[in-house]
mmCIF file of N, CA and C in Angstrom:
data_model
loop_
_atom_site.group_PDB
_atom_site.id
_atom_site.type_symbol
_atom_site.label_atom_id
_atom_site.label_comp_id
_atom_site.label_asym_id
_atom_site.label_seq_id
_atom_site.Cartn_x
_atom_site.Cartn_y
_atom_site.Cartn_z
ATOM 1 N N TRP S 61 -15.336 85.607 52.545
ATOM 2 C CA TRP S 61 -14.051 85.869 53.147
ATOM 3 C C TRP S 61 -13.949 87.278 53.699
ATOM 4 N N LEU S 62 -14.562 88.225 53.027
ATOM 5 C CA LEU S 62 -14.469 89.604 53.504
ATOM 6 C C LEU S 62 -15.176 89.794 54.832
ATOM 7 N N GLY S 63 -16.302 89.114 55.000
ATOM 8 C CA GLY S 63 -17.002 89.188 56.284
ATOM 9 C C GLY S 63 -16.165 88.615 57.405
ATOM 10 N N PHE S 64 -15.511 87.489 57.142
ATOM 11 C CA PHE S 64 -14.655 86.870 58.146
ATOM 12 C C PHE S 64 -13.458 87.762 58.446
ATOM 13 N N LEU S 65 -12.894 88.383 57.412
ATOM 14 C CA LEU S 65 -11.754 89.273 57.616
ATOM 15 C C LEU S 65 -12.150 90.489 58.452
ATOM 16 N N GLY S 66 -13.323 91.060 58.164
ATOM 17 C CA GLY S 66 -13.808 92.184 58.965
ATOM 18 C C GLY S 66 -14.041 91.794 60.412
ATOM 19 N N LEU S 67 -14.599 90.587 60.607
ATOM 20 C CA LEU S 67 -14.822 90.078 61.963
ATOM 21 C C LEU S 67 -13.496 89.873 62.683
ATOM 22 N N PHE S 68 -12.491 89.405 61.957
ATOM 23 C CA PHE S 68 -11.174 89.187 62.543
ATOM 24 C C PHE S 68 -10.526 90.498 62.958
ATOM 25 N N VAL S 69 -10.613 91.529 62.124
ATOM 26 C CA VAL S 69 -10.041 92.839 62.462
ATOM 27 C C VAL S 69 -10.761 93.434 63.672
ATOM 28 N N ALA S 70 -12.081 93.304 63.694
ATOM 29 C CA ALA S 70 -12.842 93.797 64.851
ATOM 30 C C ALA S 70 -12.424 93.062 66.117
ATOM 31 N N PHE S 71 -12.213 91.748 66.007
ATOM 32 C CA PHE S 71 -11.787 90.977 67.176
ATOM 33 C C PHE S 71 -10.411 91.420 67.660
ATOM 34 N N ILE S 72 -9.496 91.720 66.749
ATOM 35 C CA ILE S 72 -8.160 92.195 67.148
ATOM 36 C C ILE S 72 -8.279 93.503 67.933
ATOM 37 N N LEU S 73 -9.108 94.426 67.461
ATOM 38 C CA LEU S 73 -9.294 95.696 68.175
ATOM 39 C C LEU S 73 -9.924 95.484 69.550
ATOM 40 N N ILE S 74 -10.878 94.574 69.624
ATOM 41 C CA ILE S 74 -11.510 94.251 70.912
ATOM 42 C C ILE S 74 -10.489 93.634 71.851
ATOM 43 N N ALA S 75 -9.645 92.750 71.339
ATOM 44 C CA ALA S 75 -8.644 92.080 72.171
ATOM 45 C C ALA S 75 -7.607 93.070 72.704
ATOM 46 N N ILE S 76 -7.196 94.027 71.885
ATOM 47 C CA ILE S 76 -6.234 95.041 72.348
ATOM 48 C C ILE S 76 -6.857 95.890 73.460
ATOM 49 N N THR S 77 -8.097 96.295 73.258
ATOM 50 C CA THR S 77 -8.808 97.071 74.283
ATOM 51 C C THR S 77 -8.953 96.273 75.566
ATOM 52 N N ASN S 78 -9.284 94.985 75.422
ATOM 53 C CA ASN S 78 -9.423 94.110 76.588
ATOM 54 C C ASN S 78 -8.109 94.017 77.348
ATOM 55 N N SER S 79 -6.999 93.890 76.643
ATOM 56 C CA SER S 79 -5.696 93.781 77.307
ATOM 57 C C SER S 79 -5.361 95.037 78.100
ATOM 58 N N LEU S 80 -5.640 96.201 77.512
ATOM 59 C CA LEU S 80 -5.357 97.447 78.227
ATOM 60 C C LEU S 80 -6.250 97.597 79.457
ATOM 61 N N LEU S 81 -7.531 97.287 79.305
ATOM 62 C CA LEU S 81 -8.433 97.369 80.458
ATOM 63 C C LEU S 81 -8.055 96.358 81.535
ATOM 64 N N HIS S 82 -7.576 95.198 81.126
ATOM 65 C CA HIS S 82 -7.128 94.179 82.077
ATOM 66 C C HIS S 82 -5.959 94.713 82.908
ATOM 67 N N LEU S 83 -4.998 95.340 82.241
ATOM 68 C CA LEU S 83 -3.846 95.899 82.966
ATOM 69 C C LEU S 83 -4.265 96.994 83.940
ATOM 70 N N TYR S 84 -5.135 97.906 83.496
ATOM 71 C CA TYR S 84 -5.583 98.977 84.380
ATOM 72 C C TYR S 84 -6.390 98.449 85.563
ATOM 73 N N ALA S 85 -7.217 97.452 85.322
ATOM 74 C CA ALA S 85 -7.983 96.861 86.425
ATOM 75 C C ALA S 85 -7.046 96.228 87.449
ATOM 76 N N CYS S 86 -6.026 95.554 86.971
ATOM 77 C CA CYS S 86 -5.072 94.925 87.896
ATOM 78 C C CYS S 86 -4.265 95.961 88.670
ATOM 79 N N MET S 87 -3.916 97.057 88.024
ATOM 80 C CA MET S 87 -3.213 98.117 88.747
ATOM 81 C C MET S 87 -4.113 98.744 89.804
ATOM 82 N N GLY S 88 -5.390 98.920 89.485
ATOM 83 C CA GLY S 88 -6.325 99.473 90.463
ATOM 84 C C GLY S 88 -6.524 98.549 91.648
ATOM 85 N N ILE S 89 -6.619 97.241 91.371
ATOM 86 C CA ILE S 89 -6.753 96.267 92.466
ATOM 87 C C ILE S 89 -5.471 96.218 93.276
ATOM 88 N N GLY S 90 -4.327 96.224 92.595
ATOM 89 C CA GLY S 90 -3.040 96.169 93.291
ATOM 90 C C GLY S 90 -2.785 97.378 94.165
ATOM 91 N N ALA S 91 -3.338 98.526 93.793
ATOM 92 C CA ALA S 91 -3.146 99.738 94.589
ATOM 93 C C ALA S 91 -3.818 99.633 95.948
ATOM 94 N N GLN S 92 -4.736 98.699 96.118
ATOM 95 C CA GLN S 92 -5.423 98.514 97.393
ATOM 96 C C GLN S 92 -4.562 97.768 98.415
ATOM 97 N N PHE S 93 -3.417 97.241 97.988
ATOM 98 C CA PHE S 93 -2.584 96.431 98.875
ATOM 99 C C PHE S 93 -1.507 97.226 99.593
ATOM 100 N N GLY S 94 -1.577 98.524 99.578
ATOM 101 C CA GLY S 94 -0.658 99.362 100.345
ATOM 102 C C GLY S 94 0.771 99.249 99.851
ATOM 103 N N ARG S 95 1.647 98.737 100.733
ATOM 104 C CA ARG S 95 3.070 98.653 100.394
ATOM 105 C C ARG S 95 3.363 97.531 99.410
ATOM 106 N N ASN S 96 2.459 96.593 99.240
ATOM 107 C CA ASN S 96 2.669 95.462 98.331
ATOM 108 C C ASN S 96 1.871 95.634 97.035
ATOM 109 N N ARG S 97 1.923 96.830 96.484
ATOM 110 C CA ARG S 97 1.126 97.129 95.293
ATOM 111 C C ARG S 97 1.514 96.281 94.089
ATOM 112 N N VAL S 98 2.797 96.104 93.876
ATOM 113 C CA VAL S 98 3.260 95.353 92.705
ATOM 114 C C VAL S 98 2.838 93.892 92.820
ATOM 115 N N ILE S 99 3.030 93.320 93.988
ATOM 116 C CA ILE S 99 2.637 91.921 94.193
ATOM 117 C C ILE S 99 1.121 91.770 94.044
ATOM 118 N N GLY S 100 0.371 92.705 94.591
ATOM 119 C CA GLY S 100 -1.080 92.664 94.447
ATOM 120 C C GLY S 100 -1.520 92.778 92.996
ATOM 121 N N SER S 101 -0.838 93.620 92.223
ATOM 122 C CA SER S 101 -1.160 93.763 90.809
ATOM 123 C C SER S 101 -0.852 92.490 90.033
ATOM 124 N N VAL S 102 0.285 91.882 90.305
ATOM 125 C CA VAL S 102 0.674 90.651 89.604
ATOM 126 C C VAL S 102 -0.281 89.512 89.953
ATOM 127 N N VAL S 103 -0.596 89.364 91.232
ATOM 128 C CA VAL S 103 -1.517 88.306 91.648
ATOM 129 C C VAL S 103 -2.902 88.538 91.053
ATOM 130 N N SER S 104 -3.370 89.778 91.074
ATOM 131 C CA SER S 104 -4.689 90.051 90.500
ATOM 132 C C SER S 104 -4.689 89.833 88.993
ATOM 133 N N TYR S 105 -3.564 90.087 88.321
ATOM 134 C CA TYR S 105 -3.477 89.821 86.886
ATOM 135 C C TYR S 105 -3.688 88.331 86.602
ATOM 136 N N PHE S 106 -2.994 87.478 87.354
ATOM 137 C CA PHE S 106 -3.137 86.034 87.132
ATOM 138 C C PHE S 106 -4.534 85.533 87.513
ATOM 139 N N VAL S 107 -5.091 86.066 88.575
ATOM 140 C CA VAL S 107 -6.429 85.632 88.991
ATOM 141 C C VAL S 107 -7.471 86.056 87.959
ATOM 142 N N LEU S 108 -7.417 87.308 87.523
ATOM 143 C CA LEU S 108 -8.376 87.771 86.518
ATOM 144 C C LEU S 108 -8.184 87.057 85.183
ATOM 145 N N SER S 109 -6.936 86.743 84.836
ATOM 146 C CA SER S 109 -6.678 85.990 83.602
ATOM 147 C C SER S 109 -7.270 84.595 83.678
ATOM 148 N N ALA S 110 -7.098 83.945 84.817
ATOM 149 C CA ALA S 110 -7.646 82.597 84.978
ATOM 150 C C ALA S 110 -9.173 82.616 84.910
ATOM 151 N N ILE S 111 -9.781 83.577 85.561
ATOM 152 C CA ILE S 111 -11.249 83.667 85.559
ATOM 153 C C ILE S 111 -11.771 83.930 84.154
ATOM 154 N N SER S 112 -11.163 84.870 83.441
ATOM 155 C CA SER S 112 -11.637 85.172 82.087
ATOM 156 C C SER S 112 -11.377 84.012 81.131
ATOM 157 N N SER S 113 -10.296 83.270 81.321
ATOM 158 C CA SER S 113 -10.027 82.091 80.475
ATOM 159 C C SER S 113 -11.044 80.986 80.723
ATOM 160 N N ILE S 114 -11.404 80.770 81.972
ATOM 161 C CA ILE S 114 -12.401 79.751 82.294
ATOM 162 C C ILE S 114 -13.757 80.123 81.707
ATOM 163 N N ILE S 115 -14.131 81.385 81.820
ATOM 164 C CA ILE S 115 -15.407 81.832 81.259
ATOM 165 C C ILE S 115 -15.410 81.663 79.743
ATOM 166 N N THR S 116 -14.333 82.070 79.082
ATOM 167 C CA THR S 116 -14.249 81.947 77.631
ATOM 168 C C THR S 116 -14.288 80.488 77.200
ATOM 169 N N LEU S 117 -13.564 79.640 77.881
ATOM 170 C CA LEU S 117 -13.550 78.216 77.536
ATOM 171 C C LEU S 117 -14.919 77.584 77.726
ATOM 172 N N ALA S 118 -15.607 77.962 78.785
ATOM 173 C CA ALA S 118 -16.935 77.399 79.035
ATOM 174 C C ALA S 118 -17.905 77.782 77.923
ATOM 175 N N PHE S 119 -17.855 79.042 77.476
ATOM 176 C CA PHE S 119 -18.767 79.462 76.423
ATOM 177 C C PHE S 119 -18.335 78.971 75.045
ATOM 178 N N MET S 120 -17.054 78.679 74.851
ATOM 179 C CA MET S 120 -16.609 78.140 73.569
ATOM 180 C C MET S 120 -16.958 76.661 73.431
ATOM 181 N N ALA S 121 -17.084 75.959 74.525
ATOM 182 C CA ALA S 121 -17.423 74.540 74.452
ATOM 183 C C ALA S 121 -18.870 74.339 74.017
ATOM 184 N N LEU S 122 -19.751 75.278 74.341
ATOM 185 C CA LEU S 122 -21.173 75.143 73.991
ATOM 186 C C LEU S 122 -21.418 75.042 72.486
ATOM 187 N N PRO S 123 -20.850 75.929 71.653
ATOM 188 C CA PRO S 123 -21.138 75.791 70.222
ATOM 189 C C PRO S 123 -20.536 74.536 69.609
ATOM 190 N N MET S 124 -19.399 74.087 70.121
ATOM 191 C CA MET S 124 -18.799 72.885 69.566
ATOM 192 C C MET S 124 -19.671 71.668 69.839
ATOM 193 N N PHE S 125 -20.313 71.630 70.989
ATOM 194 C CA PHE S 125 -21.232 70.528 71.283
ATOM 195 C C PHE S 125 -22.465 70.600 70.397
ATOM 196 N N SER S 126 -22.920 71.823 70.102
ATOM 197 C CA SER S 126 -24.118 71.945 69.273
ATOM 198 C C SER S 126 -23.817 71.664 67.800
ATOM 199 N N VAL S 127 -22.607 72.018 67.333
ATOM 200 C CA VAL S 127 -22.257 71.750 65.941
ATOM 201 C C VAL S 127 -22.079 70.256 65.715
ATOM 202 N N PHE S 128 -21.410 69.606 66.640
ATOM 203 C CA PHE S 128 -21.144 68.181 66.490
ATOM 204 C C PHE S 128 -22.035 67.378 67.422
ATOM 205 N N GLN S 129 -23.337 67.438 67.209
ATOM 206 C CA GLN S 129 -24.274 66.739 68.081
ATOM 207 C C GLN S 129 -24.189 65.231 67.910
ATOM 208 N N SER S 130 -23.814 64.790 66.753
ATOM 209 C CA SER S 130 -23.715 63.354 66.543
ATOM 210 C C SER S 130 -22.301 63.001 66.100
ATOM 211 N N GLU S 131 -21.978 61.764 66.228
ATOM 212 C CA GLU S 131 -20.656 61.300 65.825
ATOM 213 C C GLU S 131 -20.495 61.407 64.313
ATOM 214 N N ASP S 132 -21.584 61.250 63.574
ATOM 215 C CA ASP S 132 -21.512 61.330 62.119
ATOM 216 C C ASP S 132 -21.093 62.719 61.651
ATOM 217 N N ALA S 133 -21.625 63.752 62.310
ATOM 218 C CA ALA S 133 -21.259 65.118 61.928
ATOM 219 C C ALA S 133 -19.792 65.387 62.228
ATOM 220 N N PHE S 134 -19.292 64.845 63.326
ATOM 221 C CA PHE S 134 -17.885 65.043 63.674
ATOM 222 C C PHE S 134 -16.988 64.323 62.674
ATOM 223 N N ILE S 135 -17.342 63.094 62.328
ATOM 224 C CA ILE S 135 -16.533 62.330 61.375
ATOM 225 C C ILE S 135 -16.587 62.990 60.001
ATOM 226 N N GLN S 136 -17.741 63.515 59.618
ATOM 227 C CA GLN S 136 -17.858 64.190 58.337
ATOM 228 C C GLN S 136 -16.981 65.437 58.305
ATOM 229 N N PHE S 137 -16.897 66.155 59.428
ATOM 230 C CA PHE S 137 -16.097 67.381 59.460
ATOM 231 C C PHE S 137 -14.606 67.083 59.571
ATOM 232 N N VAL S 138 -14.239 66.210 60.498
ATOM 233 C CA VAL S 138 -12.834 65.949 60.776
ATOM 234 C C VAL S 138 -12.280 64.854 59.880
ATOM 235 N N GLY S 139 -13.045 63.852 59.626
ATOM 236 C CA GLY S 139 -12.573 62.694 58.882
ATOM 237 C C GLY S 139 -12.487 61.508 59.816
ATOM 238 N N ASN S 140 -12.383 60.333 59.253
ATOM 239 C CA ASN S 140 -12.373 59.139 60.093
ATOM 240 C C ASN S 140 -10.965 58.617 60.359
ATOM 241 N N GLY S 141 -9.953 59.396 60.086
ATOM 242 C CA GLY S 141 -8.589 59.003 60.399
ATOM 243 C C GLY S 141 -7.890 58.302 59.256
ATOM 244 N N THR S 142 -8.554 58.084 58.139
ATOM 245 C CA THR S 142 -7.920 57.435 57.002
ATOM 246 C C THR S 142 -7.469 58.478 56.008
ATOM 247 N N ILE S 143 -6.483 58.122 55.233
ATOM 248 C CA ILE S 143 -5.987 59.025 54.202
ATOM 249 C C ILE S 143 -6.838 58.803 52.958
ATOM 250 N N THR S 144 -7.501 59.848 52.526
ATOM 251 C CA THR S 144 -8.349 59.743 51.350
ATOM 252 C C THR S 144 -8.026 60.881 50.399
ATOM 253 N N VAL S 145 -8.389 60.689 49.154
ATOM 254 C CA VAL S 145 -8.232 61.744 48.162
ATOM 255 C C VAL S 145 -9.490 62.598 48.202
ATOM 256 N N VAL S 146 -9.297 63.900 48.360
ATOM 257 C CA VAL S 146 -10.423 64.820 48.473
ATOM 258 C C VAL S 146 -10.625 65.472 47.118
ATOM 259 N N SER S 147 -11.840 65.404 46.630
ATOM 260 C CA SER S 147 -12.135 66.041 45.346
ATOM 261 C C SER S 147 -12.284 67.541 45.542
ATOM 262 N N GLY S 148 -12.248 68.279 44.444
ATOM 263 C CA GLY S 148 -12.346 69.734 44.517
ATOM 264 C C GLY S 148 -13.653 70.199 45.108
ATOM 265 N N GLY S 149 -14.754 69.532 44.793
ATOM 266 C CA GLY S 149 -16.053 69.932 45.313
ATOM 267 C C GLY S 149 -16.160 69.726 46.806
ATOM 268 N N SER S 150 -15.684 68.568 47.281
ATOM 269 C CA SER S 150 -15.767 68.317 48.714
ATOM 270 C C SER S 150 -14.781 69.178 49.486
ATOM 271 N N LEU S 151 -13.673 69.555 48.842
ATOM 272 C CA LEU S 151 -12.728 70.455 49.486
ATOM 273 C C LEU S 151 -13.359 71.828 49.697
ATOM 274 N N GLN S 152 -14.131 72.289 48.730
ATOM 275 C CA GLN S 152 -14.824 73.572 48.862
ATOM 276 C C GLN S 152 -15.869 73.504 49.963
ATOM 277 N N VAL S 153 -16.577 72.380 50.062
ATOM 278 C CA VAL S 153 -17.574 72.207 51.120
ATOM 279 C C VAL S 153 -16.897 72.226 52.479
ATOM 280 N N MET S 154 -15.751 71.543 52.597
ATOM 281 C CA MET S 154 -15.018 71.536 53.869
ATOM 282 C C MET S 154 -14.516 72.925 54.210
ATOM 283 N N ALA S 155 -14.025 73.676 53.216
ATOM 284 C CA ALA S 155 -13.538 75.034 53.470
ATOM 285 C C ALA S 155 -14.683 75.940 53.912
ATOM 286 N N ASP S 156 -15.840 75.812 53.275
ATOM 287 C CA ASP S 156 -16.998 76.613 53.679
ATOM 288 C C ASP S 156 -17.439 76.275 55.096
ATOM 289 N N GLN S 157 -17.429 74.978 55.434
ATOM 290 C CA GLN S 157 -17.824 74.546 56.774
ATOM 291 C C GLN S 157 -16.847 75.076 57.828
ATOM 292 N N MET S 158 -15.547 75.007 57.529
ATOM 293 C CA MET S 158 -14.548 75.514 58.475
ATOM 294 C C MET S 158 -14.667 77.025 58.644
ATOM 295 N N LEU S 159 -14.940 77.729 57.544
ATOM 296 C CA LEU S 159 -15.096 79.181 57.622
ATOM 297 C C LEU S 159 -16.332 79.541 58.434
ATOM 298 N N ARG S 160 -17.404 78.801 58.272
ATOM 299 C CA ARG S 160 -18.637 79.061 59.026
ATOM 300 C C ARG S 160 -18.406 78.819 60.514
ATOM 301 N N ILE S 161 -17.805 77.688 60.850
ATOM 302 C CA ILE S 161 -17.557 77.374 62.257
ATOM 303 C C ILE S 161 -16.549 78.347 62.862
ATOM 304 N N GLY S 162 -15.516 78.712 62.079
ATOM 305 C CA GLY S 162 -14.544 79.689 62.564
ATOM 306 C C GLY S 162 -15.162 81.048 62.810
ATOM 307 N N GLY S 163 -16.065 81.463 61.924
ATOM 308 C CA GLY S 163 -16.754 82.745 62.102
ATOM 309 C C GLY S 163 -17.647 82.744 63.325
ATOM 310 N N ILE S 164 -18.347 81.624 63.529
ATOM 311 C CA ILE S 164 -19.203 81.504 64.716
ATOM 312 C C ILE S 164 -18.355 81.562 65.980
ATOM 313 N N ALA S 165 -17.257 80.816 65.985
ATOM 314 C CA ALA S 165 -16.380 80.796 67.164
ATOM 315 C C ALA S 165 -15.783 82.170 67.428
ATOM 316 N N LEU S 166 -15.363 82.851 66.362
ATOM 317 C CA LEU S 166 -14.770 84.178 66.528
ATOM 318 C C LEU S 166 -15.797 85.181 67.038
ATOM 319 N N ALA S 167 -17.022 85.087 66.564
ATOM 320 C CA ALA S 167 -18.082 85.983 67.044
ATOM 321 C C ALA S 167 -18.393 85.725 68.509
ATOM 322 N N ILE S 168 -18.410 84.454 68.913
ATOM 323 C CA ILE S 168 -18.696 84.128 70.314
ATOM 324 C C ILE S 168 -17.573 84.626 71.218
ATOM 325 N N VAL S 169 -16.335 84.363 70.827
ATOM 326 C CA VAL S 169 -15.203 84.820 71.641
ATOM 327 C C VAL S 169 -15.167 86.344 71.686
ATOM 328 N N GLY S 170 -15.473 86.999 70.571
ATOM 329 C CA GLY S 170 -15.521 88.464 70.558
ATOM 330 C C GLY S 170 -16.581 89.006 71.494
ATOM 331 N N GLY S 171 -17.756 88.390 71.492
ATOM 332 C CA GLY S 171 -18.820 88.818 72.403
ATOM 333 C C GLY S 171 -18.446 88.621 73.854
ATOM 334 N N ILE S 172 -17.851 87.475 74.155
ATOM 335 C CA ILE S 172 -17.413 87.209 75.529
ATOM 336 C C ILE S 172 -16.333 88.201 75.935
ATOM 337 N N THR S 173 -15.428 88.513 75.015
ATOM 338 C CA THR S 173 -14.354 89.455 75.308
ATOM 339 C C THR S 173 -14.907 90.852 75.566
ATOM 340 N N VAL S 174 -15.934 91.238 74.846
ATOM 341 C CA VAL S 174 -16.566 92.539 75.095
ATOM 342 C C VAL S 174 -17.182 92.573 76.490
ATOM 343 N N VAL S 175 -17.865 91.500 76.874
ATOM 344 C CA VAL S 175 -18.477 91.442 78.211
ATOM 345 C C VAL S 175 -17.400 91.503 79.290
ATOM 346 N N ILE S 176 -16.325 90.759 79.111
ATOM 347 C CA ILE S 176 -15.230 90.771 80.087
ATOM 348 C C ILE S 176 -14.570 92.149 80.122
ATOM 349 N N SER S 177 -14.450 92.800 78.964
ATOM 350 C CA SER S 177 -13.875 94.154 78.925
ATOM 351 C C SER S 177 -14.743 95.143 79.698
ATOM 352 N N VAL S 178 -16.049 94.998 79.589
ATOM 353 C CA VAL S 178 -16.958 95.870 80.347
ATOM 354 C C VAL S 178 -16.756 95.647 81.851
ATOM 355 N N LEU S 179 -16.585 94.392 82.249
ATOM 356 C CA LEU S 179 -16.320 94.105 83.671
ATOM 357 C C LEU S 179 -14.988 94.696 84.119
ATOM 358 N N PHE S 180 -13.961 94.591 83.273
ATOM 359 C CA PHE S 180 -12.670 95.200 83.605
ATOM 360 C C PHE S 180 -12.805 96.717 83.721
ATOM 361 N N TYR S 181 -13.585 97.330 82.833
ATOM 362 C CA TYR S 181 -13.800 98.772 82.910
ATOM 363 C C TYR S 181 -14.515 99.144 84.204
ATOM 364 N N ALA S 182 -15.501 98.345 84.593
ATOM 365 C CA ALA S 182 -16.231 98.624 85.839
ATOM 366 C C ALA S 182 -15.296 98.519 87.041
ATOM 367 N N ILE S 183 -14.444 97.513 87.049
ATOM 368 C CA ILE S 183 -13.466 97.365 88.142
ATOM 369 C C ILE S 183 -12.533 98.564 88.162
ATOM 370 N N THR S 184 -12.040 98.959 86.984
ATOM 371 C CA THR S 184 -11.121 100.093 86.900
ATOM 372 C C THR S 184 -11.798 101.375 87.361
ATOM 373 N N TRP S 185 -13.008 101.624 86.871
ATOM 374 C CA TRP S 185 -13.726 102.839 87.268
ATOM 375 C C TRP S 185 -13.955 102.867 88.767
ATOM 376 N N TYR S 186 -14.378 101.754 89.353
ATOM 377 C CA TYR S 186 -14.667 101.707 90.783
ATOM 378 C C TYR S 186 -13.407 101.943 91.605
ATOM 379 N N THR S 187 -12.324 101.243 91.265
ATOM 380 C CA THR S 187 -11.109 101.383 92.078
ATOM 381 C C THR S 187 -10.477 102.760 91.920
ATOM 382 N N TYR S 188 -10.504 103.313 90.727
ATOM 383 C CA TYR S 188 -9.864 104.611 90.521
ATOM 384 C C TYR S 188 -10.713 105.759 91.062
ATOM 385 N N ASN S 189 -12.028 105.635 91.021
ATOM 386 C CA ASN S 189 -12.892 106.741 91.464
ATOM 387 C C ASN S 189 -13.304 106.635 92.936
ATOM 388 N N LYS S 190 -13.451 105.443 93.449
ATOM 389 C CA LYS S 190 -13.980 105.277 94.803
ATOM 390 C C LYS S 190 -12.916 104.880 95.832
ATOM 391 N N LYS S 191 -11.894 104.191 95.400
ATOM 392 C CA LYS S 191 -10.932 103.661 96.368
ATOM 393 C C LYS S 191 -9.593 104.410 96.407
ATOM 394 N N LEU S 192 -9.213 105.040 95.298
ATOM 395 C CA LEU S 192 -7.930 105.719 95.244
ATOM 396 C C LEU S 192 -8.121 107.222 95.390
ATOM 397 N N ASN S 193 -7.196 107.852 96.099
ATOM 398 C CA ASN S 193 -7.195 109.296 96.221
ATOM 399 C C ASN S 193 -6.150 109.823 95.257
ATOM 400 N N LEU S 194 -6.585 110.215 94.059
ATOM 401 C CA LEU S 194 -5.662 110.649 93.019
ATOM 402 C C LEU S 194 -5.441 112.155 93.005
ATOM 403 N N GLU S 195 -6.016 112.874 93.926
ATOM 404 C CA GLU S 195 -5.861 114.327 93.960
ATOM 405 C C GLU S 195 -4.700 114.749 94.800
#
């Protein structure tokens, strides 16, 4: 649990950084639109959000396909839709399996978020240093 908690805290910090870089990148892109800076910033925010969501979703689908390669593994993890009494031992196995899959998913999303944050930083650096006259 402590490893998962540490991973979760790290992901929160990465997500906050990503959000700030996303806003700055959108402001830098919006500044290129002259008199329509606000509209350009808002449109670029939605476009960059859609692109990063599609990338994240695409990479999150890969581990789920690999974890549940067969129907038996999916039924074992999720259940077959019937109400059953779960014993203490099998409940612990299910909790361990969910924690493992959750940790894997969180690590993948965190890695993707770091890559997207680097791209947002590159966009911000380029627009602020090469395209804007801030002096």
